GROMACS .gro file of C-alpha atoms in nm:
model
  330
    1MET     CA    1   7.771  -9.072  -0.561
    2ARG     CA    2   7.737  -8.929  -0.209
    3SER     CA    3   7.723  -8.578  -0.359
    4LEU     CA    4   7.440  -8.687  -0.586
    5VAL     CA    5   7.248  -8.836  -0.292
    6ARG     CA    6   7.300  -8.518  -0.085
    7PHE     CA    7   7.184  -8.310  -0.381
    8LEU     CA    8   6.870  -8.520  -0.426
    9CYS     CA    9   6.792  -8.505  -0.053
   10LEU     CA   10   6.840  -8.129  -0.051
   11GLY     CA   11   6.613  -8.097  -0.354
   12ILE     CA   12   6.341  -8.302  -0.188
   13LEU     CA   13   6.371  -8.091   0.130
   14VAL     CA   14   6.350  -7.767  -0.065
   15SER     CA   15   6.049  -7.897  -0.259
   16PHE     CA   16   5.877  -7.998   0.067
   17ILE     CA   17   5.939  -7.657   0.226
   18SER     CA   18   5.817  -7.478  -0.089
   19LEU     CA   19   5.504  -7.693  -0.098
   20ALA     CA   20   5.434  -7.620   0.267
   21LEU     CA   21   5.482  -7.250   0.214
   22GLY     CA   22   5.264  -7.261  -0.096
   23CYS     CA   23   4.981  -7.429   0.095
   24ASN     CA   24   4.992  -7.163   0.364
   25LEU     CA   25   5.043  -6.865   0.134
   26GLY     CA   26   4.753  -6.628   0.186
   27SER     CA   27   4.559  -6.873   0.406
   28GLY     CA   28   4.585  -6.647   0.711
   29GLU     CA   29   4.621  -6.310   0.540
   30THR     CA   30   4.363  -6.046   0.623
   31VAL     CA   31   4.322  -5.684   0.530
   32GLU     CA   32   4.115  -5.408   0.690
   33ILE     CA   33   3.822  -5.274   0.490
   34THR     CA   34   3.585  -4.991   0.576
   35LEU     CA   35   3.221  -5.004   0.468
   36ASN     CA   36   3.039  -4.674   0.411
   37ALA     CA   37   2.690  -4.598   0.278
   38VAL     CA   38   2.548  -4.300   0.090
   39VAL     CA   39   2.201  -4.211  -0.040
   40THR     CA   40   2.137  -4.044  -0.375
   41GLY     CA   41   1.831  -3.909  -0.556
   42GLU     CA   42   1.671  -3.706  -0.277
   43GLY     CA   43   1.393  -3.458  -0.350
   44THR     CA   44   1.311  -3.535  -0.715
   45VAL     CA   45   0.964  -3.561  -0.872
   46GLU     CA   46   0.857  -3.737  -1.195
   47ARG     CA   47   0.507  -3.726  -1.344
   48THR     CA   48   0.340  -3.933  -1.618
   49VAL     CA   49  -0.026  -3.983  -1.706
   50ASP     CA   50  -0.097  -4.354  -1.665
   51GLU     CA   51  -0.474  -4.381  -1.664
   52TYR     CA   52  -0.685  -4.069  -1.714
   53PRO     CA   53  -0.799  -3.897  -1.496
   54TRP     CA   54  -0.528  -4.032  -1.263
   55GLU     CA   55  -0.171  -3.916  -1.302
   56SER     CA   56   0.119  -4.134  -1.190
   57VAL     CA   57   0.367  -3.945  -0.972
   58ASN     CA   58   0.706  -4.069  -0.853
   59ILE     CA   59   0.868  -3.879  -0.568
   60SER     CA   60   1.195  -3.912  -0.380
   61PRO     CA   61   1.211  -3.852  -0.004
   62SER     CA   62   1.371  -3.538   0.134
   63SER     CA   63   1.551  -3.735   0.406
   64TYR     CA   64   1.615  -4.102   0.465
   65LYS     CA   65   1.698  -4.350   0.741
   66MET     CA   66   1.768  -4.723   0.722
   67LEU     CA   67   1.808  -4.975   1.005
   68ILE     CA   68   2.059  -5.230   0.871
   69THR     CA   69   2.080  -5.549   1.078
   70TYR     CA   70   2.296  -5.770   0.856
   71PHE     CA   71   2.559  -5.724   0.586
   72ALA     CA   72   2.795  -5.988   0.451
   73LEU     CA   73   3.041  -6.018   0.161
   74GLU     CA   74   3.088  -6.336  -0.043
   75ARG     CA   75   3.424  -6.435  -0.189
   76ASP     CA   76   3.456  -6.611  -0.525
   77ASP     CA   77   3.522  -6.942  -0.346
   78GLY     CA   78   3.194  -6.916  -0.152
   79LEU     CA   79   3.339  -6.785   0.175
   80LYS     CA   80   3.099  -6.541   0.348
   81VAL     CA   81   3.232  -6.267   0.575
   82THR     CA   82   2.984  -6.087   0.803
   83LEU     CA   83   3.046  -5.716   0.854
   84VAL     CA   84   2.723  -5.622   1.035
   85ASP     CA   85   2.505  -5.841   1.256
   86ASP     CA   86   2.228  -5.785   1.512
   87GLU     CA   87   2.478  -5.681   1.777
   88SER     CA   88   2.631  -5.417   1.549
   89ALA     CA   89   2.309  -5.310   1.374
   90GLU     CA   90   2.325  -4.956   1.241
   91LEU     CA   91   2.049  -4.696   1.200
   92LEU     CA   92   2.184  -4.485   0.915
   93ASP     CA   93   2.052  -4.129   0.904
   94PHE     CA   94   2.115  -3.981   0.560
   95SER     CA   95   1.948  -3.649   0.644
   96GLY     CA   96   2.139  -3.354   0.505
   97SER     CA   97   2.473  -3.373   0.328
   98VAL     CA   98   2.688  -3.674   0.410
   99GLY     CA   99   2.970  -3.612   0.165
  100ALA     CA  100   3.102  -3.823  -0.120
  101ASP     CA  101   3.237  -4.093   0.112
  102GLY     CA  102   2.903  -4.154   0.284
  103LEU     CA  103   2.824  -4.262   0.639
  104PHE     CA  104   3.039  -4.510   0.831
  105LEU     CA  105   2.878  -4.854   0.859
  106ALA     CA  106   3.150  -5.100   0.959
  107ARG     CA  107   3.524  -5.164   0.974
  108LYS     CA  108   3.669  -5.514   0.983
  109ALA     CA  109   3.971  -5.724   0.886
  110ILE     CA  110   3.863  -5.969   0.615
  111PRO     CA  111   4.048  -6.243   0.427
  112THR     CA  112   4.221  -6.125   0.112
  113GLY     CA  113   4.072  -6.230  -0.218
  114THR     CA  114   3.814  -6.143  -0.481
  115TYR     CA  115   3.460  -6.066  -0.364
  116VAL     CA  116   3.173  -6.118  -0.604
  117ALA     CA  117   2.848  -6.081  -0.406
  118TYR     CA  118   2.688  -5.944  -0.091
  119GLU     CA  119   2.386  -6.002   0.130
  120MET     CA  120   2.206  -5.752   0.350
  121SER     CA  121   1.897  -5.723   0.563
  122PHE     CA  122   1.722  -5.425   0.716
  123THR     CA  123   1.419  -5.384   0.941
  124TYR     CA  124   1.273  -5.067   0.797
  125LEU     CA  125   1.323  -4.765   0.575
  126GLU     CA  126   1.223  -4.431   0.721
  127MET     CA  127   1.163  -4.124   0.505
  128ASP     CA  128   1.031  -3.769   0.537
  129VAL     CA  129   0.777  -3.674   0.271
  130LEU     CA  130   0.564  -3.368   0.202
  131CYS     CA  131   0.206  -3.487   0.252
  132SER     CA  132  -0.142  -3.424   0.395
  133PHE     CA  133  -0.400  -3.650   0.562
  134ASN     CA  134  -0.764  -3.636   0.456
  135VAL     CA  135  -1.087  -3.794   0.585
  136PRO     CA  136  -1.462  -3.730   0.543
  137SER     CA  137  -1.625  -3.501   0.799
  138TRP     CA  138  -1.809  -3.792   0.964
  139SER     CA  139  -1.485  -3.983   1.031
  140THR     CA  140  -1.379  -4.026   1.394
  141ASP     CA  141  -1.042  -3.881   1.290
  142ALA     CA  142  -1.176  -3.558   1.137
  143ALA     CA  143  -1.035  -3.371   1.439
  144HIS     CA  144  -0.708  -3.570   1.448
  145ALA     CA  145  -0.399  -3.347   1.463
  146LEU     CA  146  -0.254  -3.501   1.146
  147VAL     CA  147  -0.572  -3.399   0.962
  148THR     CA  148  -0.620  -3.051   1.108
  149ASP     CA  149  -0.250  -2.963   1.086
  150THR     CA  150  -0.240  -3.041   0.713
  151HIS     CA  151  -0.540  -2.827   0.609
  152ASP     CA  152  -0.582  -2.452   0.582
  153ALA     CA  153  -0.870  -2.248   0.726
  154GLY     CA  154  -1.081  -2.321   0.419
  155GLY     CA  155  -1.034  -2.699   0.453
  156SER     CA  156  -0.802  -2.742   0.153
  157PRO     CA  157  -0.493  -2.963   0.190
  158SER     CA  158  -0.193  -2.772   0.320
  159PRO     CA  159   0.085  -3.032   0.326
  160GLY     CA  160   0.369  -3.053   0.574
  161SER     CA  161   0.672  -3.279   0.619
  162TYR     CA  162   0.591  -3.605   0.798
  163THR     CA  163   0.785  -3.924   0.867
  164ILE     CA  164   0.674  -4.248   0.703
  165ARG     CA  165   0.825  -4.583   0.803
  166GLN     CA  166   0.821  -4.889   0.573
  167TYR     CA  167   0.882  -5.234   0.723
  168PHE     CA  168   1.065  -5.506   0.532
  169ASN     CA  169   1.102  -5.741   0.830
  170VAL     CA  170   0.908  -5.809   1.147
  171ASP     CA  171   0.969  -5.581   1.446
  172GLY     CA  172   0.739  -5.628   1.744
  173GLN     CA  173   0.380  -5.555   1.638
  174PHE     CA  174   0.494  -5.436   1.295
  175GLN     CA  175   0.492  -5.688   1.011
  176LYS     CA  176   0.641  -5.714   0.663
  177ARG     CA  177   0.483  -5.467   0.414
  178ASP     CA  178   0.360  -5.234   0.690
  179MET     CA  179   0.363  -4.862   0.615
  180VAL     CA  180   0.305  -4.639   0.918
  181VAL     CA  181   0.318  -4.267   0.992
  182ASN     CA  182   0.456  -4.095   1.300
  183ALA     CA  183   0.161  -3.927   1.471
  184GLY     CA  184   0.384  -3.817   1.760
  185THR     CA  185   0.713  -3.631   1.770
  186GLU     CA  186   1.069  -3.725   1.682
  187GLU     CA  187   1.148  -3.749   2.054
  188SER     CA  188   0.827  -3.942   2.140
  189PRO     CA  189   0.718  -4.121   1.821
  190ASN     CA  190   0.374  -4.278   1.784
  191TRP     CA  191   0.361  -4.502   1.477
  192VAL     CA  192   0.010  -4.562   1.342
  193TRP     CA  193  -0.138  -4.756   1.053
  194MET     CA  194  -0.376  -4.599   0.798
  195ARG     CA  195  -0.687  -4.770   0.660
  196ARG     CA  196  -0.746  -4.810   0.288
  197GLU     CA  197  -1.123  -4.777   0.317
  198LEU     CA  198  -1.380  -4.629   0.554
  199GLU     CA  199  -1.742  -4.731   0.594
  200ASN     CA  200  -2.001  -4.486   0.723
  201SER     CA  201  -2.105  -4.726   0.995
  202GLU     CA  202  -2.051  -4.746   1.368
  203GLY     CA  203  -1.705  -4.873   1.464
  204ASN     CA  204  -1.552  -4.829   1.119
  205ARG     CA  205  -1.499  -4.456   1.106
  206LYS     CA  206  -1.131  -4.442   1.203
  207PHE     CA  207  -0.860  -4.377   0.948
  208PHE     CA  208  -0.560  -4.391   1.184
  209LEU     CA  209  -0.517  -4.715   1.380
  210ASP     CA  210  -0.325  -4.646   1.700
  211GLN     CA  211  -0.304  -4.985   1.873
  212GLU     CA  212  -0.058  -5.243   2.004
  213THR     CA  213  -0.198  -5.534   1.803
  214HIS     CA  214  -0.157  -5.558   1.428
  215PRO     CA  215  -0.474  -5.488   1.226
  216TYR     CA  216  -0.360  -5.739   0.957
  217GLN     CA  217  -0.613  -5.639   0.692
  218GLY     CA  218  -0.735  -5.327   0.522
  219CYS     CA  219  -0.434  -5.100   0.580
  220ILE     CA  220  -0.224  -4.903   0.332
  221ASP     CA  221   0.086  -5.119   0.282
  222LEU     CA  222   0.389  -5.178   0.060
  223PHE     CA  223   0.392  -5.337  -0.284
  224ALA     CA  224   0.249  -5.686  -0.336
  225ASP     CA  225   0.495  -5.943  -0.473
  226GLU     CA  226   0.490  -6.299  -0.339
  227ASP     CA  227   0.828  -6.382  -0.494
  228PHE     CA  228   0.983  -6.105  -0.285
  229TRP     CA  229   0.786  -6.125   0.042
  230GLY     CA  230   0.708  -6.496   0.054
  231ALA     CA  231   0.369  -6.659   0.090
  232ASN     CA  232   0.294  -6.483   0.420
  233ASP     CA  233   0.373  -6.142   0.563
  234THR     CA  234   0.482  -6.267   0.904
  235LEU     CA  235   0.812  -6.407   1.030
  236ASP     CA  236   0.791  -6.784   1.084
  237ASP     CA  237   0.976  -7.098   0.982
  238GLU     CA  238   0.809  -7.101   0.641
  239ASP     CA  239   0.850  -6.732   0.568
  240PRO     CA  240   1.199  -6.629   0.684
  241GLU     CA  241   1.369  -6.295   0.710
  242ILE     CA  242   1.395  -6.091   0.391
  243ILE     CA  243   1.759  -6.100   0.275
  244ILE     CA  244   1.864  -5.870  -0.009
  245GLU     CA  245   2.111  -6.050  -0.235
  246SER     CA  246   2.315  -5.884  -0.507
  247GLY     CA  247   2.187  -5.987  -0.848
  248ASN     CA  248   1.834  -6.048  -0.720
  249THR     CA  249   1.551  -5.884  -0.918
  250ALA     CA  250   1.246  -6.006  -0.719
  251GLY     CA  251   1.000  -5.728  -0.640
  252GLY     CA  252   1.180  -5.493  -0.878
  253LEU     CA  253   1.497  -5.518  -0.670
  254ASP     CA  254   1.812  -5.384  -0.833
  255ALA     CA  255   2.105  -5.485  -0.613
  256LYS     CA  256   2.442  -5.468  -0.789
  257ILE     CA  257   2.806  -5.520  -0.705
  258THR     CA  258   3.125  -5.426  -0.885
  259THR     CA  259   3.355  -5.726  -0.826
  260PHE     CA  260   3.666  -5.624  -0.633
  261THR     CA  261   3.988  -5.778  -0.505
  262VAL     CA  262   4.141  -5.673  -0.174
  263THR     CA  263   4.508  -5.710  -0.095
  264VAL     CA  264   4.559  -5.378   0.087
  265PRO     CA  265   4.327  -5.170   0.310
  266LYS     CA  266   4.032  -5.039   0.110
  267THR     CA  267   3.702  -4.850   0.150
  268LEU     CA  268   3.378  -4.994   0.013
  269LEU     CA  269   3.072  -4.780  -0.062
  270ILE     CA  270   2.713  -4.906  -0.074
  271THR     CA  271   2.504  -4.652  -0.267
  272VAL     CA  272   2.132  -4.638  -0.185
  273ASP     CA  273   1.948  -4.477  -0.476
  274VAL     CA  274   1.604  -4.355  -0.363
  275THR     CA  275   1.519  -4.173  -0.687
  276SER     CA  276   1.142  -4.193  -0.752
  277SER     CA  277   1.108  -4.457  -0.481
  278PHE     CA  278   0.754  -4.360  -0.380
  279ASN     CA  279   0.477  -4.382  -0.640
  280PHE     CA  280   0.110  -4.276  -0.617
  281TRP     CA  281  -0.181  -4.180  -0.841
  282GLU     CA  282  -0.300  -3.823  -0.823
  283ASP     CA  283  -0.641  -3.704  -0.948
  284SER     CA  284  -0.568  -3.468  -1.237
  285THR     CA  285  -0.922  -3.335  -1.300
  286ASN     CA  286  -0.939  -3.014  -1.096
  287SER     CA  287  -0.941  -3.206  -0.770
  288THR     CA  288  -0.834  -3.041  -0.444
  289TYR     CA  289  -0.581  -3.325  -0.426
  290TYR     CA  290  -0.415  -3.230  -0.755
  291ASN     CA  291  -0.150  -3.026  -0.581
  292GLY     CA  292   0.179  -3.195  -0.662
  293THR     CA  293   0.217  -3.351  -0.317
  294LEU     CA  294   0.123  -3.677  -0.151
  295ASP     CA  295  -0.230  -3.674  -0.003
  296PHE     CA  296  -0.305  -3.973   0.219
  297GLY     CA  297  -0.670  -4.060   0.265
  298PRO     CA  298  -0.916  -4.348   0.246
  299SER     CA  299  -1.184  -4.436  -0.004
  300TYR     CA  300  -1.536  -4.504   0.113
  301ASP     CA  301  -1.847  -4.658  -0.033
  302GLU     CA  302  -2.173  -4.488   0.059
  303ILE     CA  303  -2.429  -4.669   0.271
  304PRO     CA  304  -2.592  -4.900   0.168
  305ILE     CA  305  -2.269  -5.061   0.047
  306GLY     CA  306  -2.257  -5.100  -0.329
  307GLU     CA  307  -2.529  -4.846  -0.412
  308GLY     CA  308  -2.321  -4.528  -0.403
  309ALA     CA  309  -2.019  -4.404  -0.589
  310ILE     CA  310  -1.676  -4.471  -0.437
  311GLU     CA  311  -1.506  -4.149  -0.331
  312TYR     CA  312  -1.140  -4.090  -0.253
  313PHE     CA  313  -1.021  -3.857   0.018
  314GLY     CA  314  -0.677  -3.795  -0.119
  315ASP     CA  315  -0.462  -3.972  -0.374
  316LYS     CA  316  -0.466  -4.348  -0.433
  317GLY     CA  317  -0.245  -4.639  -0.534
  318PHE     CA  318   0.031  -4.568  -0.279
  319HIS     CA  319   0.322  -4.786  -0.386
  320PRO     CA  320   0.661  -4.738  -0.219
  321PHE     CA  321   0.941  -4.907  -0.414
  322MET     CA  322   1.266  -5.062  -0.302
  323PRO     CA  323   1.569  -4.835  -0.341
  324LYS     CA  324   1.849  -4.948  -0.572
  325PHE     CA  325   2.169  -5.077  -0.411
  326ASN     CA  326   2.516  -5.075  -0.563
  327LEU     CA  327   2.838  -5.181  -0.388
  328LYS     CA  328   3.177  -5.083  -0.520
  329MET     CA  329   3.531  -5.019  -0.402
  330LEU     CA  330   3.653  -4.659  -0.383
   0.00000   0.00000   0.00000
């Protein structure tokens, strides 16, 4: 009888210990993962005729930068693990060859488990594109360096490589959807807005807007999509930061993830596909702007307004797209 009691007590003790161990199994286990990023699709061009006489052209940038301010993984039980935050924000420069493994973004010990989603946020995308800048002779900016440097002696567009920055979140005087060009140098940048339209009237002759306050209206900007940007283009309580979530398709977004399980150290790779990520309409009827490159310029309506034909100094319909994102384990 005593043997039976001792056996039962031992069984209960073993069961209790096993239960305790089972509850703690994996609860504190972490594994180191490395997050890299790589860009693909640089330097390609696609052309289709959308609406005669305008031809739709998709180009890919020759170099690419991205300021990532937030990146988090989500486990299948809802746990979110932050890999990048404001204090560890990374400006990724994809210029030139970065190799198959991409650029280093973060390294961190994360809980083991299966991860099914991710979130990320970035302030801007920065790209180099072959382009020219064009204005009518009466414009205040006819003698601007960006204009004169991108035309030959005969006045025809002679494009060069210039840096365009596209804002997806607020940064100082720059707002969501802003598209600006560097009118300075790489060492001393001067980011300026460009007007959509010019009027041949006093005070409205400038194409480039070099100022500390945001112009808010009438500038060349990024694609319009309220579901993606929110009701407003400013950062406030009702229009929060743009967060890219895997699986989201708003604004043409294509953010994917290949579900992965980590039990040993692994490397993750976020691929940024910029193929045909900048679209514009090029005049295909013997225009000086039908040259296979991006020609920035305004339209203008002759004075008196509404009585003359609208003319375009350059291409039209500038529409930068979001790159495609895909996260997978190497």
